[in-house]
PDB file of C-alpha atoms in Angstrom:
ATOM      1  CA  UNK A   1      22.498  -3.292 -68.145  1.00  0.00           C
ATOM      2  CA  UNK A   2      24.911  -1.247 -66.065  1.00  0.00           C
ATOM      3  CA  UNK A   3      25.010  -1.761 -62.300  1.00  0.00           C
ATOM      4  CA  UNK A   4      23.372   0.903 -60.170  1.00  0.00           C
ATOM      5  CA  UNK A   5      25.650   3.511 -58.696  1.00  0.00           C
ATOM      6  CA  UNK A   6      26.461   3.267 -54.966  1.00  0.00           C
ATOM      7  CA  UNK A   7      24.762   5.757 -52.668  1.00  0.00           C
ATOM      8  CA  UNK A   8      26.484   9.081 -52.471  1.00  0.00           C
ATOM      9  CA  UNK A   9      28.359   9.864 -49.210  1.00  0.00           C
ATOM     10  CA  UNK A  10      25.887  12.628 -48.397  1.00  0.00           C
ATOM     11  CA  UNK A  11      22.975  10.230 -48.724  1.00  0.00           C
ATOM     12  CA  UNK A  12      24.645   7.702 -46.403  1.00  0.00           C
ATOM     13  CA  UNK A  13      25.331  10.354 -43.789  1.00  0.00           C
ATOM     14  CA  UNK A  14      21.709  11.500 -43.903  1.00  0.00           C
ATOM     15  CA  UNK A  15      20.496   7.936 -43.440  1.00  0.00           C
ATOM     16  CA  UNK A  16      22.895   7.453 -40.558  1.00  0.00           C
ATOM     17  CA  UNK A  17      21.723  10.690 -38.929  1.00  0.00           C
ATOM     18  CA  UNK A  18      18.076   9.656 -39.354  1.00  0.00           C
ATOM     19  CA  UNK A  19      18.823   6.247 -37.803  1.00  0.00           C
ATOM     20  CA  UNK A  20      20.574   7.851 -34.825  1.00  0.00           C
ATOM     21  CA  UNK A  21      17.705  10.300 -34.394  1.00  0.00           C
ATOM     22  CA  UNK A  22      15.082   7.545 -34.503  1.00  0.00           C
ATOM     23  CA  UNK A  23      17.078   5.394 -32.093  1.00  0.00           C
ATOM     24  CA  UNK A  24      17.514   8.259 -29.646  1.00  0.00           C
ATOM     25  CA  UNK A  25      13.844   9.230 -29.879  1.00  0.00           C
ATOM     26  CA  UNK A  26      12.808   5.611 -29.343  1.00  0.00           C
ATOM     27  CA  UNK A  27      15.048   5.390 -26.268  1.00  0.00           C
ATOM     28  CA  UNK A  28      13.627   8.603 -24.782  1.00  0.00           C
ATOM     29  CA  UNK A  29      10.035   7.515 -25.417  1.00  0.00           C
ATOM     30  CA  UNK A  30      10.797   4.057 -23.997  1.00  0.00           C
ATOM     31  CA  UNK A  31      12.371   5.426 -20.831  1.00  0.00           C
ATOM     32  CA  UNK A  32       9.451   7.815 -20.343  1.00  0.00           C
ATOM     33  CA  UNK A  33       6.980   4.958 -20.732  1.00  0.00           C
ATOM     34  CA  UNK A  34       9.044   2.816 -18.333  1.00  0.00           C
ATOM     35  CA  UNK A  35       9.039   5.576 -15.710  1.00  0.00           C
ATOM     36  CA  UNK A  36       5.271   5.908 -16.023  1.00  0.00           C
ATOM     37  CA  UNK A  37       4.761   2.156 -15.648  1.00  0.00           C
ATOM     38  CA  UNK A  38       6.934   2.108 -12.511  1.00  0.00           C
ATOM     39  CA  UNK A  39       4.723   4.799 -10.983  1.00  0.00           C
ATOM     40  CA  UNK A  40       1.476   3.297 -12.247  1.00  0.00           C
ATOM     41  CA  UNK A  41       1.949  -0.013 -10.413  1.00  0.00           C
ATOM     42  CA  UNK A  42       1.672   1.541  -6.912  1.00  0.00           C
ATOM     43  CA  UNK A  43      -0.856   4.081  -8.221  1.00  0.00           C
ATOM     44  CA  UNK A  44      -3.275   1.379  -9.386  1.00  0.00           C
ATOM     45  CA  UNK A  45      -2.644  -0.515  -6.159  1.00  0.00           C
ATOM     46  CA  UNK A  46      -3.497   2.579  -4.117  1.00  0.00           C
ATOM     47  CA  UNK A  47      -6.667   3.112  -6.147  1.00  0.00           C
ATOM     48  CA  UNK A  48      -7.807  -0.469  -5.568  1.00  0.00           C
ATOM     49  CA  UNK A  49      -6.599  -0.899  -1.982  1.00  0.00           C
ATOM     50  CA  UNK A  50      -6.442   2.466  -0.201  1.00  0.00           C
ATOM     51  CA  UNK A  51      -8.968   4.710  -1.922  1.00  0.00           C
ATOM     52  CA  UNK A  52     -11.492   1.928  -2.470  1.00  0.00           C
ATOM     53  CA  UNK A  53     -13.339   1.118   0.753  1.00  0.00           C
ATOM     54  CA  UNK A  54     -14.076  -2.409  -0.420  1.00  0.00           C
ATOM     55  CA  UNK A  55     -10.446  -3.012  -1.368  1.00  0.00           C
ATOM     56  CA  UNK A  56      -9.189  -1.661   1.939  1.00  0.00           C
ATOM     57  CA  UNK A  57     -11.511  -3.796   4.040  1.00  0.00           C
ATOM     58  CA  UNK A  58     -10.770  -6.852   1.910  1.00  0.00           C
ATOM     59  CA  UNK A  59      -6.997  -6.585   2.375  1.00  0.00           C
ATOM     60  CA  UNK A  60      -6.859  -5.400   5.984  1.00  0.00           C
ATOM     61  CA  UNK A  61      -9.888  -7.497   6.903  1.00  0.00           C
ATOM     62  CA  UNK A  62      -7.658 -10.572   6.790  1.00  0.00           C
ATOM     63  CA  UNK A  63      -6.335  -9.446  10.181  1.00  0.00           C
ATOM     64  CA  UNK A  64      -9.637 -10.656  11.634  1.00  0.00           C
ATOM     65  CA  UNK A  65      -8.262 -14.197  11.246  1.00  0.00           C
ATOM     66  CA  UNK A  66      -4.873 -13.262  12.693  1.00  0.00           C
ATOM     67  CA  UNK A  67      -5.534 -14.594  16.195  1.00  0.00           C
ATOM     68  CA  UNK A  68      -2.146 -13.648  17.751  1.00  0.00           C
ATOM     69  CA  UNK A  69      -2.577 -10.048  16.592  1.00  0.00           C
ATOM     70  CA  UNK A  70      -6.215  -9.817  17.696  1.00  0.00           C
ATOM     71  CA  UNK A  71      -5.403 -11.332  21.087  1.00  0.00           C
ATOM     72  CA  UNK A  72      -2.553  -8.883  21.598  1.00  0.00           C
ATOM     73  CA  UNK A  73      -4.737  -5.966  20.508  1.00  0.00           C
ATOM     74  CA  UNK A  74      -7.576  -6.935  22.863  1.00  0.00           C
ATOM     75  CA  UNK A  75      -5.250  -7.560  25.800  1.00  0.00           C
ATOM     76  CA  UNK A  76      -3.370  -4.292  25.236  1.00  0.00           C
ATOM     77  CA  UNK A  77      -6.585  -2.262  25.043  1.00  0.00           C
ATOM     78  CA  UNK A  78      -8.048  -3.850  28.184  1.00  0.00           C
ATOM     79  CA  UNK A  79      -4.841  -3.520  30.190  1.00  0.00           C
ATOM     80  CA  UNK A  80      -4.524   0.118  29.213  1.00  0.00           C
ATOM     81  CA  UNK A  81      -8.112   0.730  30.308  1.00  0.00           C
ATOM     82  CA  UNK A  82      -7.449  -1.219  33.510  1.00  0.00           C
ATOM     83  CA  UNK A  83      -4.582   1.068  34.428  1.00  0.00           C
ATOM     84  CA  UNK A  84      -6.839   4.097  33.968  1.00  0.00           C
ATOM     85  CA  UNK A  85      -9.654   2.533  35.965  1.00  0.00           C
ATOM     86  CA  UNK A  86      -7.288   1.729  38.804  1.00  0.00           C
ATOM     87  CA  UNK A  87      -6.093   5.316  38.825  1.00  0.00           C
ATOM     88  CA  UNK A  88      -9.609   6.773  38.741  1.00  0.00           C
ATOM     89  CA  UNK A  89     -11.511   4.397  41.036  1.00  0.00           C
ATOM     90  CA  UNK A  90      -8.920   3.422  43.625  1.00  0.00           C
ATOM     91  CA  UNK A  91     -10.492   3.622  47.098  1.00  0.00           C
ATOM     92  CA  UNK A  92      -7.385   3.479  49.234  1.00  0.00           C
ATOM     93  CA  UNK A  93      -8.824   0.415  50.989  1.00  0.00           C
ATOM     94  CA  UNK A  94      -6.453  -2.495  50.367  1.00  0.00           C
ATOM     95  CA  UNK A  95      -8.808  -5.421  49.852  1.00  0.00           C
ATOM     96  CA  UNK A  96     -11.278  -3.357  47.780  1.00  0.00           C
ATOM     97  CA  UNK A  97      -8.526  -2.140  45.487  1.00  0.00           C
ATOM     98  CA  UNK A  98      -7.210  -5.692  45.107  1.00  0.00           C
ATOM     99  CA  UNK A  99     -10.702  -6.916  44.157  1.00  0.00           C
ATOM    100  CA  UNK A 100     -10.979  -4.152  41.589  1.00  0.00           C
ATOM    101  CA  UNK A 101      -7.538  -4.926  40.217  1.00  0.00           C
ATOM    102  CA  UNK A 102      -8.307  -8.653  39.922  1.00  0.00           C
ATOM    103  CA  UNK A 103     -11.557  -7.911  38.124  1.00  0.00           C
ATOM    104  CA  UNK A 104     -10.025  -5.626  35.530  1.00  0.00           C
ATOM    105  CA  UNK A 105      -7.111  -7.996  34.976  1.00  0.00           C
ATOM    106  CA  UNK A 106      -9.484 -10.910  34.395  1.00  0.00           C
ATOM    107  CA  UNK A 107     -11.216  -8.723  31.838  1.00  0.00           C
ATOM    108  CA  UNK A 108      -8.118  -9.043  29.624  1.00  0.00           C
ATOM    109  CA  UNK A 109      -8.494 -12.839  29.550  1.00  0.00           C
ATOM    110  CA  UNK A 110     -12.165 -12.495  28.628  1.00  0.00           C
ATOM    111  CA  UNK A 111     -11.259 -10.125  25.794  1.00  0.00           C
ATOM    112  CA  UNK A 112      -8.639 -12.526  24.438  1.00  0.00           C
ATOM    113  CA  UNK A 113     -11.118 -15.421  24.425  1.00  0.00           C
ATOM    114  CA  UNK A 114     -13.568 -13.252  22.471  1.00  0.00           C
ATOM    115  CA  UNK A 115     -11.254 -12.644  19.499  1.00  0.00           C
ATOM    116  CA  UNK A 116     -12.062 -15.953  17.805  1.00  0.00           C
ATOM    117  CA  UNK A 117     -15.819 -15.293  17.856  1.00  0.00           C
ATOM    118  CA  UNK A 118     -17.585 -14.363  14.572  1.00  0.00           C
ATOM    119  CA  UNK A 119     -19.163 -11.306  16.235  1.00  0.00           C
ATOM    120  CA  UNK A 120     -15.716  -9.934  17.069  1.00  0.00           C
ATOM    121  CA  UNK A 121     -14.490 -10.532  13.519  1.00  0.00           C
ATOM    122  CA  UNK A 122     -17.532  -8.738  12.099  1.00  0.00           C
ATOM    123  CA  UNK A 123     -16.823  -5.876  14.465  1.00  0.00           C
ATOM    124  CA  UNK A 124     -13.264  -5.704  13.133  1.00  0.00           C
ATOM    125  CA  UNK A 125     -14.577  -5.293   9.580  1.00  0.00           C
ATOM    126  CA  UNK A 126     -16.938  -2.553  10.780  1.00  0.00           C
ATOM    127  CA  UNK A 127     -14.019  -0.809  12.481  1.00  0.00           C
ATOM    128  CA  UNK A 128     -12.044  -0.853   9.221  1.00  0.00           C
ATOM    129  CA  UNK A 129     -14.988   0.590   7.312  1.00  0.00           C
ATOM    130  CA  UNK A 130     -15.461   3.390   9.845  1.00  0.00           C
ATOM    131  CA  UNK A 131     -11.739   4.175   9.896  1.00  0.00           C
ATOM    132  CA  UNK A 132     -11.698   4.400   6.096  1.00  0.00           C
ATOM    133  CA  UNK A 133     -14.785   6.628   6.087  1.00  0.00           C
ATOM    134  CA  UNK A 134     -13.210   8.901   8.699  1.00  0.00           C
ATOM    135  CA  UNK A 135     -10.062   9.525   6.658  1.00  0.00           C
ATOM    136  CA  UNK A 136     -10.633   9.083   2.911  1.00  0.00           C
ATOM    137  CA  UNK A 137     -12.832  11.543   0.956  1.00  0.00           C
ATOM    138  CA  UNK A 138     -14.533   8.990  -1.266  1.00  0.00           C
ATOM    139  CA  UNK A 139     -18.117   7.736  -1.644  1.00  0.00           C
ATOM    140  CA  UNK A 140     -19.375  10.776   0.248  1.00  0.00           C
ATOM    141  CA  UNK A 141     -17.754   9.699   3.518  1.00  0.00           C
ATOM    142  CA  UNK A 142     -15.943  12.945   4.346  1.00  0.00           C
ATOM    143  CA  UNK A 143     -15.557  16.114   2.263  1.00  0.00           C
ATOM    144  CA  UNK A 144     -11.885  16.516   3.110  1.00  0.00           C
ATOM    145  CA  UNK A 145      -9.561  14.223   5.059  1.00  0.00           C
ATOM    146  CA  UNK A 146      -8.819  15.217   8.656  1.00  0.00           C
ATOM    147  CA  UNK A 147      -5.431  16.781   9.361  1.00  0.00           C
ATOM    148  CA  UNK A 148      -4.309  13.790  11.430  1.00  0.00           C
ATOM    149  CA  UNK A 149      -5.038  10.078  11.132  1.00  0.00           C
ATOM    150  CA  UNK A 150      -8.250   8.900  12.812  1.00  0.00           C
ATOM    151  CA  UNK A 151      -8.599   5.305  14.007  1.00  0.00           C
ATOM    152  CA  UNK A 152     -12.150   4.200  14.784  1.00  0.00           C
ATOM    153  CA  UNK A 153     -12.034   0.809  16.518  1.00  0.00           C
ATOM    154  CA  UNK A 154     -15.202   1.474  18.466  1.00  0.00           C
ATOM    155  CA  UNK A 155     -17.094  -1.606  17.163  1.00  0.00           C
ATOM    156  CA  UNK A 156     -14.305  -3.922  18.336  1.00  0.00           C
ATOM    157  CA  UNK A 157     -14.132  -2.347  21.761  1.00  0.00           C
ATOM    158  CA  UNK A 158     -17.909  -2.416  22.128  1.00  0.00           C
ATOM    159  CA  UNK A 159     -17.782  -6.180  21.665  1.00  0.00           C
ATOM    160  CA  UNK A 160     -15.056  -6.386  24.301  1.00  0.00           C
ATOM    161  CA  UNK A 161     -17.067  -4.192  26.681  1.00  0.00           C
ATOM    162  CA  UNK A 162     -20.145  -6.383  26.245  1.00  0.00           C
ATOM    163  CA  UNK A 163     -18.191  -9.631  26.777  1.00  0.00           C
ATOM    164  CA  UNK A 164     -16.517  -8.325  29.945  1.00  0.00           C
ATOM    165  CA  UNK A 165     -19.838  -7.051  31.267  1.00  0.00           C
ATOM    166  CA  UNK A 166     -21.470 -10.446  30.686  1.00  0.00           C
ATOM    167  CA  UNK A 167     -18.620 -12.419  32.249  1.00  0.00           C
ATOM    168  CA  UNK A 168     -17.514 -10.238  35.141  1.00  0.00           C
ATOM    169  CA  UNK A 169     -20.240  -7.671  35.628  1.00  0.00           C
ATOM    170  CA  UNK A 170     -17.631  -4.926  35.219  1.00  0.00           C
ATOM    171  CA  UNK A 171     -18.087  -2.051  32.780  1.00  0.00           C
ATOM    172  CA  UNK A 172     -14.591  -1.054  31.728  1.00  0.00           C
ATOM    173  CA  UNK A 173     -15.889   1.473  29.193  1.00  0.00           C
ATOM    174  CA  UNK A 174     -13.354   0.716  26.482  1.00  0.00           C
ATOM    175  CA  UNK A 175     -15.482   2.009  23.614  1.00  0.00           C
ATOM    176  CA  UNK A 176     -16.084   5.326  25.372  1.00  0.00           C
ATOM    177  CA  UNK A 177     -12.414   5.813  26.255  1.00  0.00           C
ATOM    178  CA  UNK A 178     -10.542   4.335  23.284  1.00  0.00           C
ATOM    179  CA  UNK A 179     -13.083   3.913  20.491  1.00  0.00           C
ATOM    180  CA  UNK A 180     -12.100   6.834  18.240  1.00  0.00           C
ATOM    181  CA  UNK A 181      -8.502   7.965  18.435  1.00  0.00           C
ATOM    182  CA  UNK A 182      -6.789  10.802  16.581  1.00  0.00           C
ATOM    183  CA  UNK A 183      -3.072  10.279  16.099  1.00  0.00           C
ATOM    184  CA  UNK A 184      -1.492  13.675  16.843  1.00  0.00           C
ATOM    185  CA  UNK A 185       1.431  14.700  14.672  1.00  0.00           C
ATOM    186  CA  UNK A 186       0.660  12.165  11.930  1.00  0.00           C
ATOM    187  CA  UNK A 187      -0.239  14.911   9.385  1.00  0.00           C
ATOM    188  CA  UNK A 188      -1.858  12.422   7.019  1.00  0.00           C
ATOM    189  CA  UNK A 189      -4.511  14.806   5.690  1.00  0.00           C
ATOM    190  CA  UNK A 190      -2.517  16.404   2.882  1.00  0.00           C
ATOM    191  CA  UNK A 191      -0.966  13.069   1.921  1.00  0.00           C
ATOM    192  CA  UNK A 192      -4.364  11.363   1.646  1.00  0.00           C
ATOM    193  CA  UNK A 193      -5.848  14.275  -0.310  1.00  0.00           C
ATOM    194  CA  UNK A 194      -2.925  14.356  -2.757  1.00  0.00           C
ATOM    195  CA  UNK A 195      -2.951  10.569  -3.107  1.00  0.00           C
ATOM    196  CA  UNK A 196      -6.679  10.519  -3.828  1.00  0.00           C
ATOM    197  CA  UNK A 197      -6.243  13.091  -6.593  1.00  0.00           C
ATOM    198  CA  UNK A 198      -3.292  11.206  -8.065  1.00  0.00           C
ATOM    199  CA  UNK A 199      -5.212   7.943  -8.271  1.00  0.00           C
ATOM    200  CA  UNK A 200      -7.781   9.706 -10.432  1.00  0.00           C
ATOM    201  CA  UNK A 201      -5.012  10.054 -13.040  1.00  0.00           C
ATOM    202  CA  UNK A 202      -4.243   6.329 -13.084  1.00  0.00           C
ATOM    203  CA  UNK A 203      -6.363   5.522 -16.151  1.00  0.00           C
ATOM    204  CA  UNK A 204      -5.212   8.429 -18.381  1.00  0.00           C
ATOM    205  CA  UNK A 205      -1.591   7.840 -17.362  1.00  0.00           C
ATOM    206  CA  UNK A 206      -1.973   4.168 -18.274  1.00  0.00           C
ATOM    207  CA  UNK A 207      -3.132   5.151 -21.745  1.00  0.00           C
ATOM    208  CA  UNK A 208      -0.260   7.635 -22.004  1.00  0.00           C
ATOM    209  CA  UNK A 209       2.275   4.938 -21.078  1.00  0.00           C
ATOM    210  CA  UNK A 210       0.808   2.539 -23.647  1.00  0.00           C
ATOM    211  CA  UNK A 211       0.923   5.177 -26.405  1.00  0.00           C
ATOM    212  CA  UNK A 212       4.497   6.155 -25.544  1.00  0.00           C
ATOM    213  CA  UNK A 213       5.616   2.518 -25.564  1.00  0.00           C
ATOM    214  CA  UNK A 214       3.948   1.926 -28.932  1.00  0.00           C
ATOM    215  CA  UNK A 215       5.528   5.069 -30.405  1.00  0.00           C
ATOM    216  CA  UNK A 216       8.915   4.044 -29.050  1.00  0.00           C
ATOM    217  CA  UNK A 217       8.688   0.726 -30.911  1.00  0.00           C
ATOM    218  CA  UNK A 218       7.364   2.339 -34.097  1.00  0.00           C
ATOM    219  CA  UNK A 219       9.877   5.167 -34.529  1.00  0.00           C
ATOM    220  CA  UNK A 220      13.040   3.159 -33.895  1.00  0.00           C
ATOM    221  CA  UNK A 221      14.775   0.764 -36.280  1.00  0.00           C
ATOM    222  CA  UNK A 222      16.125  -1.257 -33.341  1.00  0.00           C
ATOM    223  CA  UNK A 223      12.917  -2.560 -31.835  1.00  0.00           C
ATOM    224  CA  UNK A 224      14.470  -5.290 -29.725  1.00  0.00           C
ATOM    225  CA  UNK A 225      16.849  -2.778 -28.157  1.00  0.00           C
ATOM    226  CA  UNK A 226      13.917  -0.474 -27.424  1.00  0.00           C
ATOM    227  CA  UNK A 227      12.032  -3.398 -25.901  1.00  0.00           C
ATOM    228  CA  UNK A 228      15.027  -3.978 -23.635  1.00  0.00           C
ATOM    229  CA  UNK A 229      14.943  -0.297 -22.644  1.00  0.00           C
ATOM    230  CA  UNK A 230      11.235  -0.595 -21.807  1.00  0.00           C
ATOM    231  CA  UNK A 231      11.668  -3.722 -19.679  1.00  0.00           C
ATOM    232  CA  UNK A 232      14.906  -2.926 -17.886  1.00  0.00           C
ATOM    233  CA  UNK A 233      13.945   0.731 -17.444  1.00  0.00           C
ATOM    234  CA  UNK A 234      10.697  -0.330 -15.784  1.00  0.00           C
ATOM    235  CA  UNK A 235      12.601  -2.770 -13.574  1.00  0.00           C
ATOM    236  CA  UNK A 236      14.974  -0.021 -12.422  1.00  0.00           C
ATOM    237  CA  UNK A 237      12.064   2.378 -11.881  1.00  0.00           C
ATOM    238  CA  UNK A 238      10.236  -0.163  -9.744  1.00  0.00           C
ATOM    239  CA  UNK A 239      13.344  -0.510  -7.596  1.00  0.00           C
ATOM    240  CA  UNK A 240      13.507   3.242  -7.027  1.00  0.00           C
ATOM    241  CA  UNK A 241       9.786   3.408  -6.232  1.00  0.00           C
ATOM    242  CA  UNK A 242      10.111   0.568  -3.719  1.00  0.00           C
ATOM    243  CA  UNK A 243      12.935   2.401  -1.912  1.00  0.00           C
ATOM    244  CA  UNK A 244      10.671   5.453  -1.672  1.00  0.00           C
ATOM    245  CA  UNK A 245       7.827   3.286  -0.343  1.00  0.00           C
ATOM    246  CA  UNK A 246      10.062   1.819   2.366  1.00  0.00           C
ATOM    247  CA  UNK A 247      11.177   5.291   3.413  1.00  0.00           C
ATOM    248  CA  UNK A 248       7.556   6.467   3.522  1.00  0.00           C
ATOM    249  CA  UNK A 249       6.542   3.501   5.684  1.00  0.00           C
ATOM    250  CA  UNK A 250       9.458   4.162   8.040  1.00  0.00           C
ATOM    251  CA  UNK A 251       8.408   7.790   8.457  1.00  0.00           C
ATOM    252  CA  UNK A 252       4.742   6.891   8.899  1.00  0.00           C
ATOM    253  CA  UNK A 253       5.632   4.404  11.619  1.00  0.00           C
ATOM    254  CA  UNK A 254       7.631   7.074  13.415  1.00  0.00           C
ATOM    255  CA  UNK A 255       4.685   9.474  13.868  1.00  0.00           C
ATOM    256  CA  UNK A 256       2.164   7.054  15.379  1.00  0.00           C
ATOM    257  CA  UNK A 257       2.595   8.426  18.873  1.00  0.00           C
ATOM    258  CA  UNK A 258       3.016   6.638  22.211  1.00  0.00           C
ATOM    259  CA  UNK A 259      -0.463   5.082  22.532  1.00  0.00           C
ATOM    260  CA  UNK A 260       0.182   1.287  22.570  1.00  0.00           C
ATOM    261  CA  UNK A 261      -3.205   0.395  21.026  1.00  0.00           C
ATOM    262  CA  UNK A 262      -2.686   2.852  18.161  1.00  0.00           C
ATOM    263  CA  UNK A 263       0.881   1.701  17.550  1.00  0.00           C
ATOM    264  CA  UNK A 264      -0.046  -1.959  17.571  1.00  0.00           C
ATOM    265  CA  UNK A 265      -2.985  -1.605  15.179  1.00  0.00           C
ATOM    266  CA  UNK A 266      -1.372   0.913  12.814  1.00  0.00           C
ATOM    267  CA  UNK A 267       1.966  -0.908  12.676  1.00  0.00           C
ATOM    268  CA  UNK A 268       0.291  -4.200  11.774  1.00  0.00           C
ATOM    269  CA  UNK A 269      -1.873  -2.542   9.122  1.00  0.00           C
ATOM    270  CA  UNK A 270       1.185  -0.836   7.626  1.00  0.00           C
ATOM    271  CA  UNK A 271       3.022  -4.153   7.427  1.00  0.00           C
ATOM    272  CA  UNK A 272       0.030  -5.805   5.762  1.00  0.00           C
ATOM    273  CA  UNK A 273      -0.460  -3.018   3.215  1.00  0.00           C
ATOM    274  CA  UNK A 274       3.247  -2.906   2.413  1.00  0.00           C
ATOM    275  CA  UNK A 275       3.210  -6.655   1.819  1.00  0.00           C
ATOM    276  CA  UNK A 276       0.193  -6.324  -0.483  1.00  0.00           C
ATOM    277  CA  UNK A 277       1.924  -3.622  -2.534  1.00  0.00           C
ATOM    278  CA  UNK A 278       5.138  -5.633  -2.547  1.00  0.00           C
ATOM    279  CA  UNK A 279       3.381  -8.620  -4.112  1.00  0.00           C
ATOM    280  CA  UNK A 280       2.101  -6.511  -7.000  1.00  0.00           C
ATOM    281  CA  UNK A 281       5.471  -4.835  -7.512  1.00  0.00           C
ATOM    282  CA  UNK A 282       7.273  -8.187  -7.550  1.00  0.00           C
ATOM    283  CA  UNK A 283       4.864  -9.455 -10.204  1.00  0.00           C
ATOM    284  CA  UNK A 284       5.417  -6.304 -12.264  1.00  0.00           C
ATOM    285  CA  UNK A 285       9.187  -6.627 -11.788  1.00  0.00           C
ATOM    286  CA  UNK A 286       9.150 -10.201 -13.129  1.00  0.00           C
ATOM    287  CA  UNK A 287       7.206  -9.119 -16.219  1.00  0.00           C
ATOM    288  CA  UNK A 288       9.522  -6.137 -16.757  1.00  0.00           C
ATOM    289  CA  UNK A 289      12.621  -8.264 -16.282  1.00  0.00           C
ATOM    290  CA  UNK A 290      11.465 -10.933 -18.730  1.00  0.00           C
ATOM    291  CA  UNK A 291      10.562  -8.236 -21.268  1.00  0.00           C
ATOM    292  CA  UNK A 292      13.984  -6.658 -20.860  1.00  0.00           C
ATOM    293  CA  UNK A 293      15.828  -9.960 -21.266  1.00  0.00           C
ATOM    294  CA  UNK A 294      13.817 -10.851 -24.387  1.00  0.00           C
ATOM    295  CA  UNK A 295      14.615  -7.458 -25.876  1.00  0.00           C
ATOM    296  CA  UNK A 296      18.292  -7.727 -24.957  1.00  0.00           C
ATOM    297  CA  UNK A 297      18.706 -11.231 -26.411  1.00  0.00           C
ATOM    298  CA  UNK A 298      16.802 -10.224 -29.539  1.00  0.00           C
ATOM    299  CA  UNK A 299      18.979  -7.149 -30.012  1.00  0.00           C
ATOM    300  CA  UNK A 300      22.146  -9.239 -29.688  1.00  0.00           C
ATOM    301  CA  UNK A 301      20.926 -11.801 -32.210  1.00  0.00           C
ATOM    302  CA  UNK A 302      19.876  -9.129 -34.713  1.00  0.00           C
ATOM    303  CA  UNK A 303      23.175  -7.321 -34.277  1.00  0.00           C
ATOM    304  CA  UNK A 304      25.084 -10.552 -34.883  1.00  0.00           C
ATOM    305  CA  UNK A 305      23.051 -11.242 -38.001  1.00  0.00           C
ATOM    306  CA  UNK A 306      23.686  -7.774 -39.404  1.00  0.00           C
ATOM    307  CA  UNK A 307      27.443  -8.203 -38.975  1.00  0.00           C
ATOM    308  CA  UNK A 308      27.292 -11.359 -41.110  1.00  0.00           C
ATOM    309  CA  UNK A 309      25.541  -9.405 -43.815  1.00  0.00           C
ATOM    310  CA  UNK A 310      22.043 -10.557 -42.985  1.00  0.00           C
ATOM    311  CA  UNK A 311      19.518  -7.832 -43.288  1.00  0.00           C
ATOM    312  CA  UNK A 312      17.971  -7.222 -39.865  1.00  0.00           C
ATOM    313  CA  UNK A 313      14.250  -7.838 -39.617  1.00  0.00           C
ATOM    314  CA  UNK A 314      13.630  -6.175 -36.245  1.00  0.00           C
TER     315      UNK A 314
END
């Protein structure tokens, strides 16, 4: 029986061209899937933490147990109100003005002592719920988000008002003066509206990323190399997204205005939310990195085997 004839040069070139085409297509599909995954991590986080009222109150509600923050918030709010009261109700009579000043200053100590009480912590959760309802068009709260950020800490300040009234007999009227604050110049309305619409795409985009990743692995002959592209591409994408998040947080912090109560509350919430997102992105980065390393090592081993004449199996 005569040996079979070797493949013709034209046949080899066609096979080589098909292999290059499949490898290139697999790489493009893998990079597209990786880019989608890098975007989907913060998108799912936003859906579960920002758009969802329950998620928002669960994450930011942990500040109710942050006693240093709550004490600083209560003291800042009372001292700001005290300055206004002194300006509005000063009599010009020395001893009367000193009595008034002492009373409103003591109110700050009363407010600080209140922050560890369960009633105050419940009020903080109510304030978060009302702030979310005032800004995010979900669950029938508002039809469209307001142009500028609205902070509704009325429930917290009502508790402070009541405690000061009981202890000192002074009505400092915090809830009436500071309860609902609009942050001028924040321009959060369009951002919240666009973000809410984007989160609605999270599920279909997740399916799209999964299909693209599966196609990338199916069309290519070098599956380990494509797996490395998926993992390392996602890792790089997550890094780019995180840089954009940090820039967005920096800009958001810069438009909070001069009100010390607003700055204190919003800054702390921004730090907390950024930390929550960071935890999810770090977890995703670990998974992506491990996937990339597995793919890279596998590709090297398969390539080494093929050079020794072993037919690659991946």
